[in-house]
Amino acid sequence: MLSEPSTATVRATLPAVGAAIGDIADLFYRKLFDAHPELLRDLFNRGNQASGAQRQALAGSIAAFATQLVEHPDTRPDVMLGRIAHKHASLGITAAQYDVVHTHLFAAIAEVLGDAATPEVAAAWDEVYWLMANALIAIEERLYAQQGVLAGDVWRDWEVVSRATETADVVTFQLRPADGAPAPGFHPGQYVSVQIELPDGARQIRQYSLSSAPGSPLRSITVKRVHGDGSPDGEVSRQLHDRVRAGDRLRVSAPYGDLVLKSPDAPLLLASAGIGCTPMLSMLEHLASDGHRAPVTVVHGDRSPDDHAMRTDHALLTGKLPDATAHFWYENPEPGHPANRTGLVDLTGVVIPSGTHAYLCGPLPFMRSVRTQLLAKGVPSADIHYEVFGPDLWLATA
């Protein structure tokens, strides 16, 4: 809980800091990478830095946390903190790195705010920072303990057993631990980080959902080639698609992620778009093997049937459940595809059973649209869960 003097100071300065937080985040990253270029080379996503997405997400999370402290002092934004902590754990973030961030963040705050960054203001925002940082450190320590690893020691070598082409831009890799030890358990919907060395020597990291259910000695990740559309193509997805074959080794983290089935006996809606289908396929395979009996509504949107990765699996796994229906929307469908399933996902004619828990994964505009439609159908906001591939810009644009 924020102290009373700091609460008053943060409340008074939140509009000014909020207006400047984008500039603060931009300067912070420049200072951080000037002092520690290895962090940009081997930890931070260079693509997100180039696009500004990571800066926007940082600004959004700080503003959201500070607002929560002053407007709802008796509660903590645990959903936001949990999502950030899972991502950090998958990267192997340690407590010492929060000191490094603090140094450069507060140097940026002082420079951007100038004379407005009085000792009183700096002390109040320092309290905000450490409340957030220490909460994340505590969650991350629990996540490491749950995986039986020391803080930050999340990486293992995995061997590529096979690769399968799903679409022109999507490939599935099956992996097993290179040391022959059992694969760590995971919950359907979780992801792993993959670290790969690029031609320039950088060891870049990306997160990929585990696209099959727990129980197998193998793990599957399904990777979409990222096309830049005016900016550089995704450098990690390109390397995986173009260079990685059976027999190669990858550095893979322990599994993390908070988009997991929280009420598995309730009616479920699994809504995805594009490559967002991957965590949903893991959930579906798990539900089918676990004998799930409650209604399941499967929703997916894509550009065309040919772009729908693992479309056959999506339909077959749905068909294995006793009370499940699949609804696929395509912007460019095959001849004969229903007109009311053409274009963007529209839940108008889809029955959503009472008590449904919804899980969403896909581009942000898709998830915003589906969430709005679900709220209009009476699904409580607390029962709508989501996963963002990349920085969580939902907070930054909310």
Short mmCIF file of C-alpha atoms in Angstrom, two decimals:
data_model
loop_
_atom_site.label_atom_id
_atom_site.label_comp_id
_atom_site.label_asym_id
_atom_site.label_seq_id
_atom_site.Cartn_x
_atom_site.Cartn_y
_atom_site.Cartn_z
CA MET A 1 0.00 0.00 0.00
CA LEU A 2 1.27 3.46 -0.90
CA SER A 3 1.96 5.74 2.07
CA GLU A 4 -0.42 8.66 2.62
CA PRO A 5 2.07 11.42 1.71
CA SER A 6 3.12 9.57 -1.44
CA THR A 7 -0.51 8.88 -2.36
CA ALA A 8 -1.23 12.61 -2.30
CA THR A 9 1.87 13.39 -4.35
CA VAL A 10 1.25 10.67 -6.92
CA ARG A 11 -2.39 11.69 -7.27
CA ALA A 12 -1.37 15.31 -7.86
CA THR A 13 1.39 14.48 -10.34
CA LEU A 14 -0.21 11.53 -12.14
CA PRO A 15 -1.65 13.69 -14.96
CA ALA A 16 1.75 15.27 -15.65
CA VAL A 17 3.67 12.01 -15.35
CA GLY A 18 1.03 10.21 -17.41
CA ALA A 19 1.32 12.82 -20.16
CA ALA A 20 5.11 12.44 -20.18
CA ILE A 21 5.35 8.69 -19.59
CA GLY A 22 5.90 7.91 -23.27
CA ASP A 23 8.86 10.28 -23.40
CA ILE A 24 10.13 8.87 -20.11
CA ALA A 25 9.93 5.30 -21.42
CA ASP A 26 11.68 6.24 -24.66
CA LEU A 27 14.56 7.96 -22.83
CA PHE A 28 14.75 5.14 -20.27
CA TYR A 29 15.36 2.51 -22.94
CA ARG A 30 17.96 4.67 -24.67
CA LYS A 31 19.84 5.13 -21.41
CA LEU A 32 19.50 1.45 -20.51
CA PHE A 33 20.82 0.18 -23.83
CA ASP A 34 23.63 2.75 -23.94
CA ALA A 35 24.82 1.43 -20.59
CA HIS A 36 24.01 -2.23 -21.24
CA PRO A 37 23.97 -2.98 -25.00
CA GLU A 38 23.97 -6.69 -24.23
CA LEU A 39 20.40 -6.37 -22.96
CA LEU A 40 19.16 -5.23 -26.37
CA ARG A 41 21.26 -7.88 -28.10
CA ASP A 42 20.35 -10.88 -25.93
CA LEU A 43 17.25 -10.13 -23.82
CA PHE A 44 14.92 -7.48 -25.18
CA ASN A 45 13.00 -8.04 -28.40
CA ARG A 46 14.72 -5.82 -30.98
CA GLY A 47 11.63 -5.82 -33.18
CA ASN A 48 9.41 -4.49 -30.41
CA GLN A 49 12.02 -1.87 -29.55
CA ALA A 50 12.19 -0.71 -33.16
CA SER A 51 8.41 -0.48 -33.46
CA GLY A 52 7.95 1.26 -30.10
CA ALA A 53 5.58 -1.46 -28.87
CA GLN A 54 7.67 -2.29 -25.79
CA ARG A 55 7.94 1.37 -24.77
CA GLN A 56 4.18 1.75 -25.11
CA ALA A 57 3.57 -1.36 -23.00
CA LEU A 58 5.96 -0.18 -20.26
CA ALA A 59 4.28 3.21 -20.13
CA GLY A 60 0.86 1.60 -19.93
CA SER A 61 1.80 -0.77 -17.11
CA ILE A 62 3.37 1.96 -14.95
CA ALA A 63 0.42 4.30 -15.46
CA ALA A 64 -2.07 1.52 -14.73
CA PHE A 65 -0.26 0.45 -11.55
CA ALA A 66 0.02 4.02 -10.22
CA THR A 67 -3.63 4.71 -10.97
CA GLN A 68 -4.63 1.53 -9.13
CA LEU A 69 -2.61 2.57 -6.07
CA VAL A 70 -4.32 5.96 -5.73
CA GLU A 71 -7.82 5.06 -6.90
CA HIS A 72 -8.16 1.58 -5.32
CA PRO A 73 -5.59 1.49 -2.51
CA ASP A 74 -6.98 -1.65 -0.87
CA THR A 75 -6.61 -3.83 -3.96
CA ARG A 76 -3.69 -4.82 -6.16
CA PRO A 77 -3.79 -5.36 -9.95
CA ASP A 78 -2.80 -9.01 -9.63
CA VAL A 79 -3.94 -9.98 -13.13
CA MET A 80 -1.63 -7.39 -14.68
CA LEU A 81 1.24 -8.24 -12.33
CA GLY A 82 0.81 -11.96 -12.91
CA ARG A 83 0.91 -11.58 -16.69
CA ILE A 84 4.11 -9.50 -16.49
CA ALA A 85 5.71 -11.89 -13.98
CA HIS A 86 5.05 -14.94 -16.15
CA LYS A 87 6.72 -13.20 -19.10
CA HIS A 88 9.65 -12.17 -16.93
CA ALA A 89 10.05 -15.71 -15.58
CA SER A 90 10.11 -17.11 -19.10
CA LEU A 91 13.01 -14.74 -19.82
CA GLY A 92 14.92 -15.58 -16.65
CA ILE A 93 14.63 -12.10 -15.10
CA THR A 94 16.26 -11.80 -11.65
CA ALA A 95 15.80 -9.41 -8.74
CA ALA A 96 19.12 -7.66 -9.42
CA GLN A 97 17.86 -6.48 -12.81
CA TYR A 98 15.20 -4.36 -11.14
CA ASP A 99 18.01 -2.25 -9.61
CA VAL A 100 19.43 -1.67 -13.09
CA VAL A 101 16.02 -0.66 -14.42
CA HIS A 102 15.49 1.66 -11.44
CA THR A 103 18.75 3.51 -12.08
CA HIS A 104 17.96 4.36 -15.69
CA LEU A 105 14.22 4.85 -15.27
CA PHE A 106 14.64 7.46 -12.57
CA ALA A 107 17.40 9.19 -14.50
CA ALA A 108 14.91 9.46 -17.37
CA ILE A 109 12.15 10.72 -15.07
CA ALA A 110 14.43 13.44 -13.68
CA GLU A 111 15.53 14.53 -17.15
CA VAL A 112 12.06 14.59 -18.72
CA LEU A 113 10.24 16.25 -15.80
CA GLY A 114 13.05 18.71 -15.09
CA ASP A 115 12.29 21.08 -12.20
CA ALA A 116 8.97 19.31 -11.59
CA ALA A 117 10.91 16.24 -10.37
CA THR A 118 11.33 17.61 -6.84
CA PRO A 119 12.74 15.36 -4.11
CA GLU A 120 9.17 14.85 -2.86
CA VAL A 121 7.93 13.82 -6.31
CA ALA A 122 10.91 11.55 -6.90
CA ALA A 123 10.44 9.85 -3.51
CA ALA A 124 6.73 9.23 -4.15
CA TRP A 125 7.32 7.68 -7.57
CA ASP A 126 10.26 5.71 -6.16
CA GLU A 127 7.76 4.18 -3.73
CA VAL A 128 5.44 3.32 -6.64
CA TYR A 129 8.31 1.67 -8.50
CA TRP A 130 9.43 -0.52 -5.62
CA LEU A 131 5.89 -1.54 -4.71
CA MET A 132 5.48 -2.79 -8.29
CA ALA A 133 9.00 -4.24 -8.56
CA ASN A 134 8.88 -6.09 -5.23
CA ALA A 135 5.45 -7.50 -6.06
CA LEU A 136 6.83 -8.81 -9.37
CA ILE A 137 9.96 -10.19 -7.72
CA ALA A 138 7.85 -12.12 -5.20
CA ILE A 139 5.59 -13.58 -7.90
CA GLU A 140 8.57 -14.49 -10.06
CA GLU A 141 10.29 -16.25 -7.14
CA ARG A 142 7.16 -18.38 -6.66
CA LEU A 143 7.05 -19.16 -10.38
CA TYR A 144 10.68 -20.28 -10.36
CA ALA A 145 10.06 -22.41 -7.28
CA GLN A 146 7.06 -24.06 -8.94
CA GLN A 147 9.33 -25.15 -11.79
CA GLY A 148 12.03 -26.31 -9.38
CA VAL A 149 14.66 -23.93 -10.77
CA LEU A 150 16.81 -21.21 -9.26
CA ALA A 151 15.82 -17.63 -10.06
CA GLY A 152 16.68 -16.97 -13.68
CA ASP A 153 17.90 -20.52 -14.39
CA VAL A 154 15.09 -21.43 -16.77
CA TRP A 155 17.02 -22.50 -19.87
CA ARG A 156 17.63 -26.03 -21.19
CA ASP A 157 18.80 -27.43 -24.50
CA TRP A 158 16.06 -29.16 -26.51
CA GLU A 159 16.44 -31.24 -29.65
CA VAL A 160 14.19 -30.74 -32.65
CA VAL A 161 12.62 -34.14 -33.34
CA SER A 162 10.57 -33.07 -36.37
CA ARG A 163 9.11 -30.13 -38.21
CA ALA A 164 5.84 -30.00 -40.11
CA THR A 165 4.57 -27.33 -42.48
CA GLU A 166 1.06 -26.25 -41.46
CA THR A 167 0.54 -23.39 -43.92
CA ALA A 168 2.77 -21.34 -46.20
CA ASP A 169 3.79 -19.25 -43.18
CA VAL A 170 3.37 -21.63 -40.22
CA VAL A 171 5.62 -24.50 -39.08
CA THR A 172 5.28 -26.83 -36.08
CA PHE A 173 8.42 -28.06 -34.33
CA GLN A 174 8.34 -31.10 -32.04
CA LEU A 175 10.98 -30.95 -29.31
CA ARG A 176 12.41 -33.15 -26.56
CA PRO A 177 14.96 -32.38 -23.82
CA ALA A 178 18.44 -32.93 -25.21
CA ASP A 179 19.68 -34.38 -21.92
CA GLY A 180 17.08 -37.16 -21.94
CA ALA A 181 15.46 -35.92 -18.73
CA PRO A 182 11.66 -35.71 -18.53
CA ALA A 183 10.07 -32.65 -20.05
CA PRO A 184 8.71 -30.23 -17.42
CA GLY A 185 4.96 -30.25 -16.92
CA PHE A 186 2.80 -27.40 -18.07
CA HIS A 187 -0.81 -26.23 -18.17
CA PRO A 188 -2.66 -26.05 -21.50
CA GLY A 189 -2.42 -22.49 -22.80
CA GLN A 190 1.09 -21.81 -21.53
CA TYR A 191 4.12 -20.84 -23.60
CA VAL A 192 7.89 -21.21 -23.63
CA SER A 193 10.61 -18.77 -24.57
CA VAL A 194 12.96 -19.82 -27.36
CA GLN A 195 16.42 -18.28 -27.63
CA ILE A 196 18.18 -18.52 -30.96
CA GLU A 197 21.48 -17.17 -32.22
CA LEU A 198 21.15 -14.91 -35.24
CA PRO A 199 23.71 -14.28 -37.99
CA ASP A 200 24.99 -11.12 -36.25
CA GLY A 201 25.70 -13.06 -33.03
CA ALA A 202 22.70 -11.75 -31.09
CA ARG A 203 20.77 -14.32 -29.06
CA GLN A 204 17.21 -13.10 -29.44
CA ILE A 205 14.27 -14.53 -27.49
CA ARG A 206 10.64 -15.01 -28.48
CA GLN A 207 7.68 -16.69 -26.79
CA TYR A 208 5.68 -19.46 -28.48
CA SER A 209 2.62 -21.25 -27.14
CA LEU A 210 2.83 -24.96 -26.55
CA SER A 211 0.40 -26.20 -29.17
CA SER A 212 -0.19 -29.74 -27.91
CA ALA A 213 -1.55 -31.00 -24.60
CA PRO A 214 0.50 -32.13 -21.60
CA GLY A 215 1.23 -35.83 -21.22
CA SER A 216 3.52 -36.50 -24.17
CA PRO A 217 7.30 -36.74 -23.75
CA LEU A 218 7.51 -34.30 -26.67
CA ARG A 219 6.55 -30.64 -26.75
CA SER A 220 5.25 -28.78 -29.80
CA ILE A 221 5.59 -25.13 -30.71
CA THR A 222 3.94 -23.68 -33.78
CA VAL A 223 5.71 -20.68 -35.29
CA LYS A 224 4.28 -18.17 -37.73
CA ARG A 225 6.72 -16.36 -39.99
CA VAL A 226 6.35 -12.67 -39.17
CA HIS A 227 6.17 -10.48 -42.27
CA GLY A 228 7.14 -6.88 -41.63
CA ASP A 229 4.57 -5.18 -43.86
CA GLY A 230 6.81 -2.13 -44.28
CA SER A 231 9.15 -2.92 -41.39
CA PRO A 232 11.78 -5.69 -41.17
CA ASP A 233 10.49 -9.26 -41.06
CA GLY A 234 10.57 -11.09 -37.74
CA GLU A 235 14.21 -12.12 -37.34
CA VAL A 236 13.62 -15.07 -35.00
CA SER A 237 10.69 -16.56 -36.91
CA ARG A 238 12.68 -16.19 -40.13
CA GLN A 239 15.65 -18.02 -38.60
CA LEU A 240 13.45 -20.82 -37.29
CA HIS A 241 11.67 -21.25 -40.62
CA ASP A 242 14.75 -21.01 -42.81
CA ARG A 243 17.45 -22.70 -40.74
CA VAL A 244 16.12 -25.07 -38.08
CA ARG A 245 15.65 -28.72 -38.99
CA ALA A 246 15.29 -32.07 -37.22
CA GLY A 247 18.37 -32.81 -35.16
CA ASP A 248 19.13 -29.16 -34.40
CA ARG A 249 19.11 -27.85 -30.85
CA LEU A 250 17.27 -24.88 -29.38
CA ARG A 251 17.52 -23.14 -26.03
CA VAL A 252 14.04 -23.33 -24.51
CA SER A 253 12.75 -21.99 -21.20
CA ALA A 254 10.54 -23.65 -18.64
CA PRO A 255 6.84 -23.14 -19.44
CA TYR A 256 4.98 -20.11 -18.14
CA GLY A 257 1.85 -18.11 -18.92
CA ASP A 258 -1.38 -17.22 -17.12
CA LEU A 259 -3.91 -18.04 -19.85
CA VAL A 260 -4.87 -21.40 -18.36
CA LEU A 261 -8.22 -23.06 -17.72
CA LYS A 262 -9.36 -21.63 -14.38
CA SER A 263 -12.82 -23.24 -14.26
CA PRO A 264 -12.43 -26.42 -16.35
CA ASP A 265 -15.86 -27.78 -15.42
CA ALA A 266 -17.72 -24.66 -16.59
CA PRO A 267 -19.00 -23.99 -20.11
CA LEU A 268 -16.10 -22.64 -22.14
CA LEU A 269 -15.58 -20.37 -25.12
CA LEU A 270 -12.22 -20.64 -26.86
CA ALA A 271 -11.89 -17.74 -29.29
CA SER A 272 -8.85 -17.16 -31.47
CA ALA A 273 -7.70 -15.44 -34.63
CA GLY A 274 -4.67 -16.20 -36.77
CA ILE A 275 -1.83 -17.93 -34.93
CA GLY A 276 -3.75 -17.29 -31.70
CA CYS A 277 -5.25 -20.74 -32.25
CA THR A 278 -2.16 -22.43 -30.78
CA PRO A 279 -3.00 -22.20 -27.05
CA MET A 280 -6.62 -23.07 -27.86
CA LEU A 281 -5.54 -26.29 -29.60
CA SER A 282 -3.59 -27.28 -26.49
CA MET A 283 -6.68 -26.61 -24.37
CA LEU A 284 -8.94 -28.54 -26.75
CA GLU A 285 -6.65 -31.56 -26.82
CA HIS A 286 -6.50 -31.54 -23.02
CA LEU A 287 -10.27 -31.20 -22.66
CA ALA A 288 -10.85 -34.09 -25.09
CA SER A 289 -8.41 -36.37 -23.26
CA ASP A 290 -9.79 -35.34 -19.87
CA GLY A 291 -13.42 -36.19 -20.73
CA HIS A 292 -14.77 -32.64 -20.43
CA ARG A 293 -18.60 -32.78 -20.48
CA ALA A 294 -19.70 -29.13 -20.26
CA PRO A 295 -20.47 -27.11 -23.42
CA VAL A 296 -17.50 -25.77 -25.38
CA THR A 297 -17.88 -23.07 -28.04
CA VAL A 298 -14.92 -22.80 -30.41
CA VAL A 299 -14.55 -19.57 -32.39
CA HIS A 300 -11.81 -18.74 -34.87
CA GLY A 301 -11.23 -16.03 -37.44
CA ASP A 302 -8.67 -16.04 -40.24
CA ARG A 303 -7.95 -14.58 -43.65
CA SER A 304 -8.76 -17.80 -45.49
CA PRO A 305 -8.99 -21.57 -44.90
CA ASP A 306 -5.46 -21.92 -46.31
CA ASP A 307 -4.19 -19.45 -43.69
CA HIS A 308 -5.92 -21.26 -40.82
CA ALA A 309 -3.05 -23.16 -39.17
CA MET A 310 -3.99 -26.70 -38.08
CA ARG A 311 -7.54 -26.20 -39.29
CA THR A 312 -8.16 -29.96 -39.47
CA ASP A 313 -6.95 -30.46 -35.90
CA HIS A 314 -9.09 -27.55 -34.76
CA ALA A 315 -12.21 -29.21 -36.14
CA LEU A 316 -11.30 -32.78 -35.14
CA LEU A 317 -10.50 -31.92 -31.53
CA THR A 318 -13.76 -30.00 -31.25
CA GLY A 319 -15.56 -33.06 -32.62
CA LYS A 320 -14.09 -35.27 -29.89
CA LEU A 321 -15.98 -33.35 -27.21
CA PRO A 322 -19.56 -34.45 -26.48
CA ASP A 323 -21.04 -30.94 -26.38
CA ALA A 324 -18.91 -28.68 -28.55
CA THR A 325 -19.45 -26.56 -31.64
CA ALA A 326 -16.91 -24.88 -33.91
CA HIS A 327 -17.52 -21.62 -35.76
CA PHE A 328 -14.88 -20.54 -38.29
CA TRP A 329 -14.95 -17.12 -39.99
CA TYR A 330 -12.87 -16.36 -43.08
CA GLU A 331 -12.40 -13.04 -44.79
CA ASN A 332 -11.71 -14.82 -48.09
CA PRO A 333 -13.61 -18.10 -47.82
CA GLU A 334 -13.85 -21.03 -50.17
CA PRO A 335 -16.92 -21.27 -52.41
CA GLY A 336 -19.91 -22.49 -50.44
CA HIS A 337 -18.73 -21.21 -47.06
CA PRO A 338 -21.72 -19.82 -45.10
CA ALA A 339 -22.32 -16.11 -45.63
CA ASN A 340 -22.84 -15.59 -41.88
CA ARG A 341 -19.34 -16.96 -41.28
CA THR A 342 -17.69 -14.69 -43.83
CA GLY A 343 -15.71 -11.64 -42.75
CA LEU A 344 -14.78 -10.82 -39.18
CA VAL A 345 -15.97 -12.81 -36.18
CA ASP A 346 -19.57 -11.89 -35.33
CA LEU A 347 -21.13 -13.66 -32.34
CA THR A 348 -24.64 -12.40 -33.02
CA GLY A 349 -26.01 -15.84 -33.88
CA VAL A 350 -23.76 -17.85 -31.56
CA VAL A 351 -25.37 -19.18 -28.39
CA ILE A 352 -23.23 -18.50 -25.31
CA PRO A 353 -24.38 -20.72 -22.41
CA SER A 354 -24.88 -19.17 -19.00
CA GLY A 355 -21.80 -19.38 -16.82
CA THR A 356 -19.38 -19.44 -19.76
CA HIS A 357 -15.71 -18.70 -19.12
CA ALA A 358 -14.09 -17.22 -22.21
CA TYR A 359 -10.46 -17.45 -23.33
CA LEU A 360 -9.25 -15.16 -26.11
CA CYS A 361 -6.03 -15.09 -28.11
CA GLY A 362 -5.25 -13.14 -31.26
CA PRO A 363 -4.62 -9.61 -32.50
CA LEU A 364 -5.70 -6.86 -30.14
CA PRO A 365 -8.55 -5.52 -32.34
CA PHE A 366 -9.99 -9.05 -32.55
CA MET A 367 -9.89 -9.51 -28.79
CA ARG A 368 -11.40 -6.11 -28.13
CA SER A 369 -14.24 -6.89 -30.51
CA VAL A 370 -14.95 -10.33 -29.07
CA ARG A 371 -14.76 -9.06 -25.50
CA THR A 372 -17.25 -6.30 -26.30
CA GLN A 373 -19.63 -8.81 -27.88
CA LEU A 374 -19.32 -11.18 -24.91
CA LEU A 375 -20.03 -8.40 -22.43
CA ALA A 376 -23.14 -7.50 -24.45
CA LYS A 377 -24.22 -11.15 -24.18
CA GLY A 378 -23.93 -11.01 -20.40
CA VAL A 379 -20.57 -12.69 -19.83
CA PRO A 380 -18.98 -11.02 -16.76
CA SER A 381 -15.69 -9.26 -17.44
CA ALA A 382 -14.04 -11.34 -14.70
CA ASP A 383 -14.79 -14.47 -16.75
CA ILE A 384 -13.09 -13.19 -19.92
CA HIS A 385 -9.39 -14.07 -20.04
CA TYR A 386 -6.90 -13.19 -22.77
CA GLU A 387 -3.35 -13.70 -24.02
CA VAL A 388 -1.45 -11.11 -26.03
CA PHE A 389 1.37 -12.27 -28.31
CA GLY A 390 4.02 -9.62 -27.69
CA PRO A 391 3.90 -6.56 -25.41
CA ASP A 392 0.55 -6.13 -23.68
CA LEU A 393 -0.75 -3.03 -25.45
CA TRP A 394 -4.26 -3.55 -24.07
CA LEU A 395 -3.14 -1.72 -20.93
CA ALA A 396 -1.43 1.00 -22.90
CA THR A 397 -4.51 1.79 -24.99
CA ALA A 398 -7.25 1.07 -22.47
#
